[in-house]
Short mmCIF file of C-alpha atoms and ligand atoms in Angstrom, two decimals:
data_model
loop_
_atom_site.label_atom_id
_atom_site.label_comp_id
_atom_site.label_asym_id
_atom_site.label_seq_id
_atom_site.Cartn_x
_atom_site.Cartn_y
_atom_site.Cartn_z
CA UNK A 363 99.12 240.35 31.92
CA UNK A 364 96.18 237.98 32.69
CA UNK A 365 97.17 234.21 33.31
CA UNK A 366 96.63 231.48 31.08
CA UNK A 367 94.89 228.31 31.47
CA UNK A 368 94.69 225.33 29.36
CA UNK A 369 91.35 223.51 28.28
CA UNK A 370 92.46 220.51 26.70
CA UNK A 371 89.17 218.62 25.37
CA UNK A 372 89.79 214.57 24.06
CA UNK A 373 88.30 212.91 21.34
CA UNK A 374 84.94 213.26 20.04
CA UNK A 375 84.61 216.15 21.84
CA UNK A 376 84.25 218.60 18.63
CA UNK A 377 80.96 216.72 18.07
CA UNK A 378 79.58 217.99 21.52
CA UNK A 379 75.93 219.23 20.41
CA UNK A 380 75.87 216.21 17.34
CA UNK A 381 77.47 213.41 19.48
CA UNK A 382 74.29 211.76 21.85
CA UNK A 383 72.59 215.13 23.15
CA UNK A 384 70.82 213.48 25.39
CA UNK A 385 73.90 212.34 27.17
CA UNK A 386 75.98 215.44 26.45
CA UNK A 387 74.04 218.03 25.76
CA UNK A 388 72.90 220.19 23.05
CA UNK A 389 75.43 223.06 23.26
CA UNK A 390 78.77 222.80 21.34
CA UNK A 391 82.28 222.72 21.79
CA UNK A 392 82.27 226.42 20.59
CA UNK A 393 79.57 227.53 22.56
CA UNK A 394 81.57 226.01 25.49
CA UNK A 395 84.87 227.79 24.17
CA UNK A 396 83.30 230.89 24.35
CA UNK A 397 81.84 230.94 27.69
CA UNK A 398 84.74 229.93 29.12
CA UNK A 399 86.62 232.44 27.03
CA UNK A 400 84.17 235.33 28.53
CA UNK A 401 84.12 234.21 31.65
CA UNK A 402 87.91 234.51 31.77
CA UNK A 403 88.24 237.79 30.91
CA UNK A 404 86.18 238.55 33.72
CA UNK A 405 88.80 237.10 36.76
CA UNK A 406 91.56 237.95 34.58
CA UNK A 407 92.21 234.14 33.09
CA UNK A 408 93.43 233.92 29.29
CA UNK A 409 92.06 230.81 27.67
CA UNK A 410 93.56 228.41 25.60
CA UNK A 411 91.05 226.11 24.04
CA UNK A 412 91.77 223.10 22.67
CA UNK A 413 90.50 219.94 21.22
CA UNK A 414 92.36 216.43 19.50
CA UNK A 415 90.79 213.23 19.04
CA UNK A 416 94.69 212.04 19.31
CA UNK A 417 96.75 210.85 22.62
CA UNK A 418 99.89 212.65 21.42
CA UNK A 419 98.53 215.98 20.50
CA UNK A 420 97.24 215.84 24.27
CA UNK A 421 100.31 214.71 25.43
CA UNK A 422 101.99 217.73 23.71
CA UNK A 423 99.78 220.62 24.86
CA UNK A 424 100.32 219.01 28.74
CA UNK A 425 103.70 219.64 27.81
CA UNK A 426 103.83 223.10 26.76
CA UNK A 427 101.39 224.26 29.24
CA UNK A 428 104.31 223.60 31.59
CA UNK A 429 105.91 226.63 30.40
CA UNK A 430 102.70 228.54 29.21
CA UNK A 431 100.36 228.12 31.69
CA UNK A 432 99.13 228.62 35.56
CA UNK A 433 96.87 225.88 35.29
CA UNK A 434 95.04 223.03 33.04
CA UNK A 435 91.18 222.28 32.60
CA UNK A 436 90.78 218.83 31.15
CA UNK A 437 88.24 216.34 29.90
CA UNK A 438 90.21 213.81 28.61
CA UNK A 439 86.82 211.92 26.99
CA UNK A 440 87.27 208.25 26.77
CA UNK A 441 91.16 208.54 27.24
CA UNK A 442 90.38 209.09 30.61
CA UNK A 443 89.75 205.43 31.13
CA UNK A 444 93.02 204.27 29.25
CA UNK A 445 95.15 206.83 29.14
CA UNK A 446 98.73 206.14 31.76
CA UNK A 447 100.32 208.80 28.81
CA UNK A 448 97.94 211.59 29.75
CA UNK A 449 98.79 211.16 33.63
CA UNK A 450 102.13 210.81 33.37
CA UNK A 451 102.31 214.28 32.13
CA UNK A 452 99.81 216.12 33.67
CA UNK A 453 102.22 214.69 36.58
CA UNK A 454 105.13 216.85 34.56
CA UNK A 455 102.90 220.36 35.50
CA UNK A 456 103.38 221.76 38.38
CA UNK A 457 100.17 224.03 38.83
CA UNK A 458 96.13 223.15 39.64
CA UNK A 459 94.76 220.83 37.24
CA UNK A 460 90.72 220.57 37.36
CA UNK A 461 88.88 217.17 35.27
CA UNK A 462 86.45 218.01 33.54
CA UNK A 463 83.38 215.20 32.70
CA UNK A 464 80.34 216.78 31.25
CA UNK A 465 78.22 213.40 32.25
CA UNK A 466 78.07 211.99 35.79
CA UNK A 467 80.69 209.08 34.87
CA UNK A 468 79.92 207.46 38.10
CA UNK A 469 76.47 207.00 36.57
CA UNK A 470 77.07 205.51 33.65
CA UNK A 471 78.80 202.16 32.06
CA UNK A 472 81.24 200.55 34.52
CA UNK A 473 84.52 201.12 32.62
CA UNK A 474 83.48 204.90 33.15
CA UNK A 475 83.94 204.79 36.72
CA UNK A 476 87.78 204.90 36.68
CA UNK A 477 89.77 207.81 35.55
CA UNK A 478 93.57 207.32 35.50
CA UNK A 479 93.54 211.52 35.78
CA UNK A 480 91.73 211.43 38.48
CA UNK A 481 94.97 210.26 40.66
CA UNK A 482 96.36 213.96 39.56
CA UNK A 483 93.57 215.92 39.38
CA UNK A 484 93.13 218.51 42.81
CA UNK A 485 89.50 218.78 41.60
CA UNK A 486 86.79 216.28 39.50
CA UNK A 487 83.54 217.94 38.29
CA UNK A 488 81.21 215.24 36.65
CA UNK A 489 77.57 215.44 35.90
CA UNK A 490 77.07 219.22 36.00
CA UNK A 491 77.00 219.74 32.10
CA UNK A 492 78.94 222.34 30.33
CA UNK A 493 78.61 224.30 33.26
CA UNK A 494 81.37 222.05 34.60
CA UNK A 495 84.23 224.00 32.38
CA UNK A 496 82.46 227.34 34.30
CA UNK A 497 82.96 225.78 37.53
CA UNK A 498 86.35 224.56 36.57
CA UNK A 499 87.37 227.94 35.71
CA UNK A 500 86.36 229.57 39.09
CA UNK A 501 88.29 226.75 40.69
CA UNK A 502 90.98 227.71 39.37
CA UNK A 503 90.96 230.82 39.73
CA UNK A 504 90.57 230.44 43.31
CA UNK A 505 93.56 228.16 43.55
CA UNK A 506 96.07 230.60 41.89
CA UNK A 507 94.91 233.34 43.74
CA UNK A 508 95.70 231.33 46.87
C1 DQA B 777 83.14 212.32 29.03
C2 DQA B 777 82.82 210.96 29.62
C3 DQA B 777 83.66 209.88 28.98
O1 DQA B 777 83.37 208.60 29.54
C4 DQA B 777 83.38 209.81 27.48
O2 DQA B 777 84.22 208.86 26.87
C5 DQA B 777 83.46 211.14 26.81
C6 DQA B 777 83.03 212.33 27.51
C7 DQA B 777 82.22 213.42 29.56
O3 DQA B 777 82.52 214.58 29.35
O4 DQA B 777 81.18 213.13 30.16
O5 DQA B 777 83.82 211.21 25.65
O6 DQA B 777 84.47 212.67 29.40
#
């Protein structure tokens, strides 16, 4: 049986394509659902894609992917900058967890520069585009493999 991986996505991430192209991109949170989804049935990864504009929901899936899943993709959006919840349970999981930032935060406003998941995270892809949830992927597959 192939193993799963979490992709949690934060808020405002279903407008990906609408929401400021220019920054994000004009490809959309399904497009990017369904490479990742092909892509994992390639190396033998099972996707579980999902989205919530809401802490808790976030907080939840972290939690069940404890018991679910080898390892979690995230881009936790602009809760990356606030959020102590979201760390404290990806801290919970046990497995690889790869952050996801479709922009090059480091580039941008200053408040974007710190991630409180980045403290957990054993990889941070920023600034590569959607292609970031590819390269995510392959990451962990390496790291599960390993
Ligand atoms: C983002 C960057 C965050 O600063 C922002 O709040 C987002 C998306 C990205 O993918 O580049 O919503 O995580």
């Amino acid at each position: 049986m192939d193993k799963r991986v979490y992709v949690i996505n934060g808020p405002n991430l279903n407008l990906l394509g609408v929401r400021q192209p220019e920054v994000y991109g004009p490809e959309t949170l399904a497009d990017v659902e369904k490479q990742c989804v092909d892509l994992g049935s390639d190396i033998n990864l099972d996707v579980r894609f999902l989205q919530s504009s809401h802490e808790g929901a976030i907080v939840d899936w972290i939690h069940e992917a404890r018991e679910d899943a080898v390892g979690i993709i995230i881009n936790p959006a602009a809760y990356s900058h606030t959020s102590v919840a979201i760390l404290d349970a990806l801290n919970t999981f046990d497995g690889p967890v790869i952050e996801v930032h479709i922009s090059n935060i480091h580039k941008r406003e200053e408040f974007r520069h710190h991630s409180f998941v980045s403290s957990r995270a054993d990889g941070v892809i920023a600034g590569c585009g959607t292609q970031g949830y590819m390269l995510a992927m392959q990451r962990i597959d390496r790291l599960v493999r390993s």
